[in-house]
Amino acid sequence: MRLVLLGAPGAGKGTQAKKLIEKYGIPQISTGDILRQNVAEGTPLGKEAKGYMNAGKLVPDEVVLGLVKDRLKKDDCKKGYILDGFPRNTAQAEALDKILDSLGISLTGAISVDVPLGDLMKRLTGRRTCKGCGQMYNIYFSTAKKEGVCDKCGGALYQRDDDKEETIKKRLDEYEAKTAPLIGYYKNKGILKSIAGTGGIDDIFAEVCAAAEGK
Ligand code: AMP
């Protein structure tokens, strides 16, 4: 299974990807997570990416493509993977096709998780993420049992720098302008499945699994 998860920031791609990992035993490749890790560690790449991320802009393609190429070479990718937050524009999608072509493989599907714009703001401003394991919570919809502490690993919950209101607006604009056209890109290739990203997490997950299995 080699899947692309598409959807606006806050559509729940990360949450669904984490459930897919558990069910299918394949890795989630989140370019956002890899970039945030580099920022946290203060690597040269992280220093370059930080300004773009905090401004709600896309990090330059060559930076992201380098990361993805390296990640796809790792052994755990042999069984498949879930691409979460990548590709983010047509140039990245075309570059991904080339990488896969050179390996003699292709994507098995692209799943678009659709959420009305009005819901996204509350999801993003309320989002809190665990520093330890990346588990996500929301102060409006799915709170941790103890405030600020992860139920799963006891790690501290924090608000991503780019989940502040002014940055969110820019991220949503970037999505509309650059990433949303990928829905048409994968539709043309005949591998797109669109599902509604509103409702219970488990109900959405059932639809995501059906789409992932080509049902
Ligand atoms: P995410 O966690 O996927 O919402 O990504 C957070 C931020 O990381 C984005 O707003 C971008 O600045 C950057 N980013 C993540 N993935 C990509 C990508 N594929 N291309 C460019 N920038 C990205």
PDB file of C-alpha atoms and ligand atoms in Angstrom:
ATOM      1  CA  MET A   1       0.000   0.000   0.000  1.00  0.00           C
ATOM      2  CA  ARG A   2       1.504   3.328  -1.074  1.00  0.00           C
ATOM      3  CA  LEU A   3      -0.907   6.098  -0.231  1.00  0.00           C
ATOM      4  CA  VAL A   4      -1.045   9.856  -0.394  1.00  0.00           C
ATOM      5  CA  LEU A   5      -3.291  11.556   2.159  1.00  0.00           C
ATOM      6  CA  LEU A   6      -4.607  14.879   0.915  1.00  0.00           C
ATOM      7  CA  GLY A   7      -6.539  17.457   2.869  1.00  0.00           C
ATOM      8  CA  ALA A   8      -6.333  20.960   4.278  1.00  0.00           C
ATOM      9  CA  PRO A   9      -4.383  21.624   7.465  1.00  0.00           C
ATOM     10  CA  GLY A  10      -6.645  20.425  10.273  1.00  0.00           C
ATOM     11  CA  ALA A  11      -8.574  17.943   8.109  1.00  0.00           C
ATOM     12  CA  GLY A  12      -7.328  15.088  10.309  1.00  0.00           C
ATOM     13  CA  LYS A  13      -4.722  13.552   7.981  1.00  0.00           C
ATOM     14  CA  GLY A  14      -2.253  13.036  10.818  1.00  0.00           C
ATOM     15  CA  THR A  15      -4.834  11.388  13.067  1.00  0.00           C
ATOM     16  CA  GLN A  16      -5.946   9.036  10.300  1.00  0.00           C
ATOM     17  CA  ALA A  17      -2.349   8.290   9.286  1.00  0.00           C
ATOM     18  CA  LYS A  18      -1.518   7.231  12.853  1.00  0.00           C
ATOM     19  CA  LYS A  19      -4.461   4.816  12.844  1.00  0.00           C
ATOM     20  CA  LEU A  20      -3.408   3.443   9.434  1.00  0.00           C
ATOM     21  CA  ILE A  21       0.089   2.713  10.789  1.00  0.00           C
ATOM     22  CA  GLU A  22      -1.415   0.638  13.606  1.00  0.00           C
ATOM     23  CA  LYS A  23      -3.743  -1.261  11.288  1.00  0.00           C
ATOM     24  CA  TYR A  24      -1.485  -1.940   8.319  1.00  0.00           C
ATOM     25  CA  GLY A  25       1.969  -1.822   9.921  1.00  0.00           C
ATOM     26  CA  ILE A  26       3.406   0.579   7.359  1.00  0.00           C
ATOM     27  CA  PRO A  27       5.152   3.858   8.191  1.00  0.00           C
ATOM     28  CA  GLN A  28       3.651   7.330   8.029  1.00  0.00           C
ATOM     29  CA  ILE A  29       5.931   9.736   6.258  1.00  0.00           C
ATOM     30  CA  SER A  30       4.984  13.204   7.396  1.00  0.00           C
ATOM     31  CA  THR A  31       7.204  15.891   5.906  1.00  0.00           C
ATOM     32  CA  GLY A  32       5.800  18.297   8.531  1.00  0.00           C
ATOM     33  CA  ASP A  33       6.952  15.985  11.369  1.00  0.00           C
ATOM     34  CA  ILE A  34      10.396  15.520   9.795  1.00  0.00           C
ATOM     35  CA  LEU A  35      10.753  19.291   9.354  1.00  0.00           C
ATOM     36  CA  ARG A  36       9.598  20.003  12.925  1.00  0.00           C
ATOM     37  CA  GLN A  37      12.132  17.485  14.228  1.00  0.00           C
ATOM     38  CA  ASN A  38      14.880  19.280  12.313  1.00  0.00           C
ATOM     39  CA  VAL A  39      13.721  22.622  13.707  1.00  0.00           C
ATOM     40  CA  ALA A  40      13.709  21.215  17.265  1.00  0.00           C
ATOM     41  CA  GLU A  41      17.211  19.789  16.815  1.00  0.00           C
ATOM     42  CA  GLY A  42      18.467  23.029  15.261  1.00  0.00           C
ATOM     43  CA  THR A  43      19.934  21.298  12.195  1.00  0.00           C
ATOM     44  CA  PRO A  44      20.973  23.476   9.205  1.00  0.00           C
ATOM     45  CA  LEU A  45      17.898  22.193   7.376  1.00  0.00           C
ATOM     46  CA  GLY A  46      15.712  23.041  10.369  1.00  0.00           C
ATOM     47  CA  LYS A  47      17.146  26.553  10.488  1.00  0.00           C
ATOM     48  CA  GLU A  48      16.340  27.026   6.817  1.00  0.00           C
ATOM     49  CA  ALA A  49      12.810  25.623   7.142  1.00  0.00           C
ATOM     50  CA  LYS A  50      11.766  27.414  10.336  1.00  0.00           C
ATOM     51  CA  GLY A  51      11.099  30.835   8.783  1.00  0.00           C
ATOM     52  CA  TYR A  52       8.861  29.401   6.091  1.00  0.00           C
ATOM     53  CA  MET A  53       6.958  27.231   8.561  1.00  0.00           C
ATOM     54  CA  ASN A  54       6.329  30.010  11.047  1.00  0.00           C
ATOM     55  CA  ALA A  55       5.121  32.226   8.219  1.00  0.00           C
ATOM     56  CA  GLY A  56       2.661  29.510   7.130  1.00  0.00           C
ATOM     57  CA  LYS A  57       4.445  29.121   3.791  1.00  0.00           C
ATOM     58  CA  LEU A  58       5.636  26.003   2.029  1.00  0.00           C
ATOM     59  CA  VAL A  59       9.293  25.092   2.488  1.00  0.00           C
ATOM     60  CA  PRO A  60      11.134  25.106  -0.893  1.00  0.00           C
ATOM     61  CA  ASP A  61      10.601  21.971  -2.981  1.00  0.00           C
ATOM     62  CA  GLU A  62      14.278  20.998  -3.223  1.00  0.00           C
ATOM     63  CA  VAL A  63      14.532  20.844   0.594  1.00  0.00           C
ATOM     64  CA  VAL A  64      11.443  18.688   0.974  1.00  0.00           C
ATOM     65  CA  LEU A  65      12.250  16.443  -1.983  1.00  0.00           C
ATOM     66  CA  GLY A  66      15.689  15.713  -0.554  1.00  0.00           C
ATOM     67  CA  LEU A  67      14.086  14.627   2.714  1.00  0.00           C
ATOM     68  CA  VAL A  68      11.518  12.431   1.011  1.00  0.00           C
ATOM     69  CA  LYS A  69      14.056  10.731  -1.281  1.00  0.00           C
ATOM     70  CA  ASP A  70      16.198   9.795   1.731  1.00  0.00           C
ATOM     71  CA  ARG A  71      13.212   8.606   3.739  1.00  0.00           C
ATOM     72  CA  LEU A  72      11.848   6.396   0.936  1.00  0.00           C
ATOM     73  CA  LYS A  73      15.189   4.570   0.738  1.00  0.00           C
ATOM     74  CA  LYS A  74      14.833   3.238   4.273  1.00  0.00           C
ATOM     75  CA  ASP A  75      14.088  -0.443   4.766  1.00  0.00           C
ATOM     76  CA  ASP A  76      10.723   0.065   6.443  1.00  0.00           C
ATOM     77  CA  CYS A  77       9.375   1.592   3.203  1.00  0.00           C
ATOM     78  CA  LYS A  78       9.644  -1.714   1.343  1.00  0.00           C
ATOM     79  CA  LYS A  79       6.202  -2.768   2.620  1.00  0.00           C
ATOM     80  CA  GLY A  80       4.604   0.537   1.660  1.00  0.00           C
ATOM     81  CA  TYR A  81       3.876   3.881   3.324  1.00  0.00           C
ATOM     82  CA  ILE A  82       1.434   6.663   3.952  1.00  0.00           C
ATOM     83  CA  LEU A  83       2.525  10.051   2.705  1.00  0.00           C
ATOM     84  CA  ASP A  84       1.043  12.717   4.957  1.00  0.00           C
ATOM     85  CA  GLY A  85       1.538  16.363   3.984  1.00  0.00           C
ATOM     86  CA  PHE A  86       3.514  15.446   0.879  1.00  0.00           C
ATOM     87  CA  PRO A  87       3.170  16.213  -1.997  1.00  0.00           C
ATOM     88  CA  ARG A  88       2.005  19.782  -1.373  1.00  0.00           C
ATOM     89  CA  ASN A  89       2.024  21.130  -4.927  1.00  0.00           C
ATOM     90  CA  THR A  90       2.070  19.877  -8.515  1.00  0.00           C
ATOM     91  CA  ALA A  91       5.868  20.069  -8.835  1.00  0.00           C
ATOM     92  CA  GLN A  92       6.247  17.807  -5.790  1.00  0.00           C
ATOM     93  CA  ALA A  93       3.613  15.391  -7.125  1.00  0.00           C
ATOM     94  CA  GLU A  94       5.435  15.155 -10.462  1.00  0.00           C
ATOM     95  CA  ALA A  95       8.772  14.660  -8.705  1.00  0.00           C
ATOM     96  CA  LEU A  96       7.228  11.888  -6.578  1.00  0.00           C
ATOM     97  CA  ASP A  97       5.925  10.158  -9.714  1.00  0.00           C
ATOM     98  CA  LYS A  98       9.455  10.247 -11.150  1.00  0.00           C
ATOM     99  CA  ILE A  99      10.998   8.794  -7.984  1.00  0.00           C
ATOM    100  CA  LEU A 100       8.445   5.980  -7.945  1.00  0.00           C
ATOM    101  CA  ASP A 101       8.815   5.376 -11.701  1.00  0.00           C
ATOM    102  CA  SER A 102      12.552   4.931 -11.270  1.00  0.00           C
ATOM    103  CA  LEU A 103      11.811   2.245  -8.673  1.00  0.00           C
ATOM    104  CA  GLY A 104       9.293   0.566 -10.985  1.00  0.00           C
ATOM    105  CA  ILE A 105       6.379   1.239  -8.617  1.00  0.00           C
ATOM    106  CA  SER A 106       3.471   3.663  -8.368  1.00  0.00           C
ATOM    107  CA  LEU A 107       1.024   4.991  -5.803  1.00  0.00           C
ATOM    108  CA  THR A 108      -1.818   2.633  -4.920  1.00  0.00           C
ATOM    109  CA  GLY A 109      -4.154   5.486  -4.014  1.00  0.00           C
ATOM    110  CA  ALA A 110      -4.705   9.095  -3.037  1.00  0.00           C
ATOM    111  CA  ILE A 111      -7.298   9.844  -0.384  1.00  0.00           C
ATOM    112  CA  SER A 112      -8.689  13.331   0.027  1.00  0.00           C
ATOM    113  CA  VAL A 113     -10.140  14.062   3.465  1.00  0.00           C
ATOM    114  CA  ASP A 114     -12.625  16.896   2.983  1.00  0.00           C
ATOM    115  CA  VAL A 115     -13.623  19.255   5.800  1.00  0.00           C
ATOM    116  CA  PRO A 116     -15.527  22.546   5.381  1.00  0.00           C
ATOM    117  CA  LEU A 117     -13.309  25.599   5.797  1.00  0.00           C
ATOM    118  CA  GLY A 118     -15.356  26.889   8.748  1.00  0.00           C
ATOM    119  CA  ASP A 119     -14.524  23.797  10.856  1.00  0.00           C
ATOM    120  CA  LEU A 120     -10.798  23.900  10.149  1.00  0.00           C
ATOM    121  CA  MET A 121     -10.066  27.060  12.140  1.00  0.00           C
ATOM    122  CA  LYS A 122     -11.418  25.634  15.415  1.00  0.00           C
ATOM    123  CA  ARG A 123      -9.656  22.337  14.858  1.00  0.00           C
ATOM    124  CA  LEU A 124      -6.331  24.078  14.283  1.00  0.00           C
ATOM    125  CA  THR A 125      -6.478  26.745  17.000  1.00  0.00           C
ATOM    126  CA  GLY A 126      -7.591  24.061  19.501  1.00  0.00           C
ATOM    127  CA  ARG A 127      -4.989  21.505  18.500  1.00  0.00           C
ATOM    128  CA  ARG A 128      -2.414  20.397  21.060  1.00  0.00           C
ATOM    129  CA  THR A 129       0.336  17.917  20.235  1.00  0.00           C
ATOM    130  CA  CYS A 130       2.352  15.636  22.520  1.00  0.00           C
ATOM    131  CA  LYS A 131       6.077  16.438  22.582  1.00  0.00           C
ATOM    132  CA  GLY A 132       6.813  12.792  23.333  1.00  0.00           C
ATOM    133  CA  CYS A 133       4.775  10.697  20.897  1.00  0.00           C
ATOM    134  CA  GLY A 134       3.049  13.178  18.557  1.00  0.00           C
ATOM    135  CA  GLN A 135      -0.448  12.164  19.702  1.00  0.00           C
ATOM    136  CA  MET A 136      -2.908  14.960  18.970  1.00  0.00           C
ATOM    137  CA  TYR A 137      -5.636  16.416  21.190  1.00  0.00           C
ATOM    138  CA  ASN A 138      -8.040  19.302  20.871  1.00  0.00           C
ATOM    139  CA  ILE A 139      -9.070  21.612  23.707  1.00  0.00           C
ATOM    140  CA  TYR A 140     -12.581  21.832  22.219  1.00  0.00           C
ATOM    141  CA  PHE A 141     -13.299  18.266  21.063  1.00  0.00           C
ATOM    142  CA  SER A 142     -10.885  15.697  22.458  1.00  0.00           C
ATOM    143  CA  THR A 143      -9.180  16.798  25.641  1.00  0.00           C
ATOM    144  CA  ALA A 144      -6.499  14.849  27.469  1.00  0.00           C
ATOM    145  CA  LYS A 145      -7.642  13.319  30.784  1.00  0.00           C
ATOM    146  CA  LYS A 146      -5.179  15.552  32.629  1.00  0.00           C
ATOM    147  CA  GLU A 147      -4.750  19.014  31.162  1.00  0.00           C
ATOM    148  CA  GLY A 148      -1.471  19.442  29.291  1.00  0.00           C
ATOM    149  CA  VAL A 149      -0.403  15.800  29.727  1.00  0.00           C
ATOM    150  CA  CYS A 150      -0.569  13.049  27.095  1.00  0.00           C
ATOM    151  CA  ASP A 151      -2.868  10.118  28.003  1.00  0.00           C
ATOM    152  CA  LYS A 152      -0.671   7.721  26.059  1.00  0.00           C
ATOM    153  CA  CYS A 153       2.892   8.528  27.139  1.00  0.00           C
ATOM    154  CA  GLY A 154       2.682  11.229  29.830  1.00  0.00           C
ATOM    155  CA  GLY A 155       4.518  13.711  27.567  1.00  0.00           C
ATOM    156  CA  ALA A 156       3.832  17.449  27.687  1.00  0.00           C
ATOM    157  CA  LEU A 157       1.245  18.857  25.277  1.00  0.00           C
ATOM    158  CA  TYR A 158       2.127  21.977  23.338  1.00  0.00           C
ATOM    159  CA  GLN A 159       0.656  24.235  20.694  1.00  0.00           C
ATOM    160  CA  ARG A 160       2.600  24.195  17.441  1.00  0.00           C
ATOM    161  CA  ASP A 161       4.026  27.621  16.552  1.00  0.00           C
ATOM    162  CA  ASP A 162       2.188  27.462  13.246  1.00  0.00           C
ATOM    163  CA  ASP A 163      -1.143  26.637  14.910  1.00  0.00           C
ATOM    164  CA  LYS A 164      -1.528  30.282  16.006  1.00  0.00           C
ATOM    165  CA  GLU A 165      -4.404  32.105  14.333  1.00  0.00           C
ATOM    166  CA  GLU A 166      -2.461  34.479  12.069  1.00  0.00           C
ATOM    167  CA  THR A 167      -0.303  31.670  10.673  1.00  0.00           C
ATOM    168  CA  ILE A 168      -3.263  29.349  10.216  1.00  0.00           C
ATOM    169  CA  LYS A 169      -4.929  31.771   7.796  1.00  0.00           C
ATOM    170  CA  LYS A 170      -1.789  31.795   5.653  1.00  0.00           C
ATOM    171  CA  ARG A 171      -1.509  27.986   5.744  1.00  0.00           C
ATOM    172  CA  LEU A 172      -5.116  27.645   4.581  1.00  0.00           C
ATOM    173  CA  ASP A 173      -4.455  30.107   1.743  1.00  0.00           C
ATOM    174  CA  GLU A 174      -1.361  28.146   0.724  1.00  0.00           C
ATOM    175  CA  TYR A 175      -3.445  24.979   0.743  1.00  0.00           C
ATOM    176  CA  GLU A 176      -6.133  26.443  -1.515  1.00  0.00           C
ATOM    177  CA  ALA A 177      -3.637  27.928  -3.963  1.00  0.00           C
ATOM    178  CA  LYS A 178      -1.039  25.155  -4.160  1.00  0.00           C
ATOM    179  CA  THR A 179      -2.233  21.869  -2.671  1.00  0.00           C
ATOM    180  CA  ALA A 180      -5.946  21.701  -3.554  1.00  0.00           C
ATOM    181  CA  PRO A 181      -5.094  21.384  -7.300  1.00  0.00           C
ATOM    182  CA  LEU A 182      -3.609  17.961  -6.478  1.00  0.00           C
ATOM    183  CA  ILE A 183      -7.145  16.635  -6.065  1.00  0.00           C
ATOM    184  CA  GLY A 184      -7.561  17.129  -9.833  1.00  0.00           C
ATOM    185  CA  TYR A 185      -4.076  15.761 -10.458  1.00  0.00           C
ATOM    186  CA  TYR A 186      -4.862  12.415  -8.816  1.00  0.00           C
ATOM    187  CA  LYS A 187      -8.417  12.342 -10.165  1.00  0.00           C
ATOM    188  CA  ASN A 188      -6.947  12.475 -13.680  1.00  0.00           C
ATOM    189  CA  LYS A 189      -4.749   9.521 -12.811  1.00  0.00           C
ATOM    190  CA  GLY A 190      -7.853   7.610 -11.676  1.00  0.00           C
ATOM    191  CA  ILE A 191      -6.562   6.935  -8.147  1.00  0.00           C
ATOM    192  CA  LEU A 192      -8.444   9.568  -6.123  1.00  0.00           C
ATOM    193  CA  LYS A 193     -10.994   8.722  -3.415  1.00  0.00           C
ATOM    194  CA  SER A 194     -12.673  11.607  -1.598  1.00  0.00           C
ATOM    195  CA  ILE A 195     -14.180  11.109   1.829  1.00  0.00           C
ATOM    196  CA  ALA A 196     -15.936  13.446   4.260  1.00  0.00           C
ATOM    197  CA  GLY A 197     -13.659  14.280   7.174  1.00  0.00           C
ATOM    198  CA  THR A 198     -16.468  15.312   9.523  1.00  0.00           C
ATOM    199  CA  GLY A 199     -18.025  13.050  12.159  1.00  0.00           C
ATOM    200  CA  GLY A 200     -16.473  10.500  14.491  1.00  0.00           C
ATOM    201  CA  ILE A 201     -12.785   9.623  14.064  1.00  0.00           C
ATOM    202  CA  ASP A 202     -13.573   5.888  13.880  1.00  0.00           C
ATOM    203  CA  ASP A 203     -16.320   6.351  11.277  1.00  0.00           C
ATOM    204  CA  ILE A 204     -13.958   8.414   9.136  1.00  0.00           C
ATOM    205  CA  PHE A 205     -11.288   5.767   9.637  1.00  0.00           C
ATOM    206  CA  ALA A 206     -13.625   3.032   8.344  1.00  0.00           C
ATOM    207  CA  GLU A 207     -14.062   5.042   5.149  1.00  0.00           C
ATOM    208  CA  VAL A 208     -10.355   5.747   4.882  1.00  0.00           C
ATOM    209  CA  CYS A 209      -9.608   2.005   5.178  1.00  0.00           C
ATOM    210  CA  ALA A 210     -12.188   1.118   2.533  1.00  0.00           C
ATOM    211  CA  ALA A 211     -10.633   3.711   0.221  1.00  0.00           C
ATOM    212  CA  ALA A 212      -7.103   2.523   1.028  1.00  0.00           C
ATOM    213  CA  GLU A 213      -8.074  -1.055   0.174  1.00  0.00           C
ATOM    214  CA  GLY A 214      -9.683   0.103  -3.055  1.00  0.00           C
ATOM    215  CA  LYS A 215     -13.199  -0.931  -1.978  1.00  0.00           C
TER     216      LYS A 215
HETATM  217  P1  AMP B   1       2.120  20.004   8.302  1.00  0.00           P
HETATM  218  O1  AMP B   1       2.500  19.402   9.611  1.00  0.00           O
HETATM  219  O2  AMP B   1       2.026  18.981   7.203  1.00  0.00           O
HETATM  220  O3  AMP B   1       0.897  20.887   8.395  1.00  0.00           O
HETATM  221  O4  AMP B   1       3.332  20.967   7.857  1.00  0.00           O
HETATM  222  C1  AMP B   1       3.706  22.073   8.648  1.00  0.00           C
HETATM  223  C2  AMP B   1       4.530  23.035   7.787  1.00  0.00           C
HETATM  224  O5  AMP B   1       5.705  22.367   7.315  1.00  0.00           O
HETATM  225  C3  AMP B   1       3.842  23.541   6.548  1.00  0.00           C
HETATM  226  O6  AMP B   1       3.023  24.663   6.803  1.00  0.00           O
HETATM  227  C4  AMP B   1       5.031  23.878   5.659  1.00  0.00           C
HETATM  228  O7  AMP B   1       5.653  25.085   6.063  1.00  0.00           O
HETATM  229  C5  AMP B   1       5.993  22.757   5.977  1.00  0.00           C
HETATM  230  N1  AMP B   1       5.783  21.581   5.096  1.00  0.00           N
HETATM  231  C6  AMP B   1       5.362  20.334   5.457  1.00  0.00           C
HETATM  232  N2  AMP B   1       5.308  19.517   4.403  1.00  0.00           N
HETATM  233  C7  AMP B   1       5.717  20.250   3.334  1.00  0.00           C
HETATM  234  C8  AMP B   1       5.866  19.975   1.943  1.00  0.00           C
HETATM  235  N3  AMP B   1       5.579  18.764   1.425  1.00  0.00           N
HETATM  236  N4  AMP B   1       6.301  20.984   1.146  1.00  0.00           N
HETATM  237  C9  AMP B   1       6.595  22.204   1.632  1.00  0.00           C
HETATM  238  N5  AMP B   1       6.470  22.535   2.919  1.00  0.00           N
HETATM  239  C10 AMP B   1       6.026  21.582   3.770  1.00  0.00           C
END
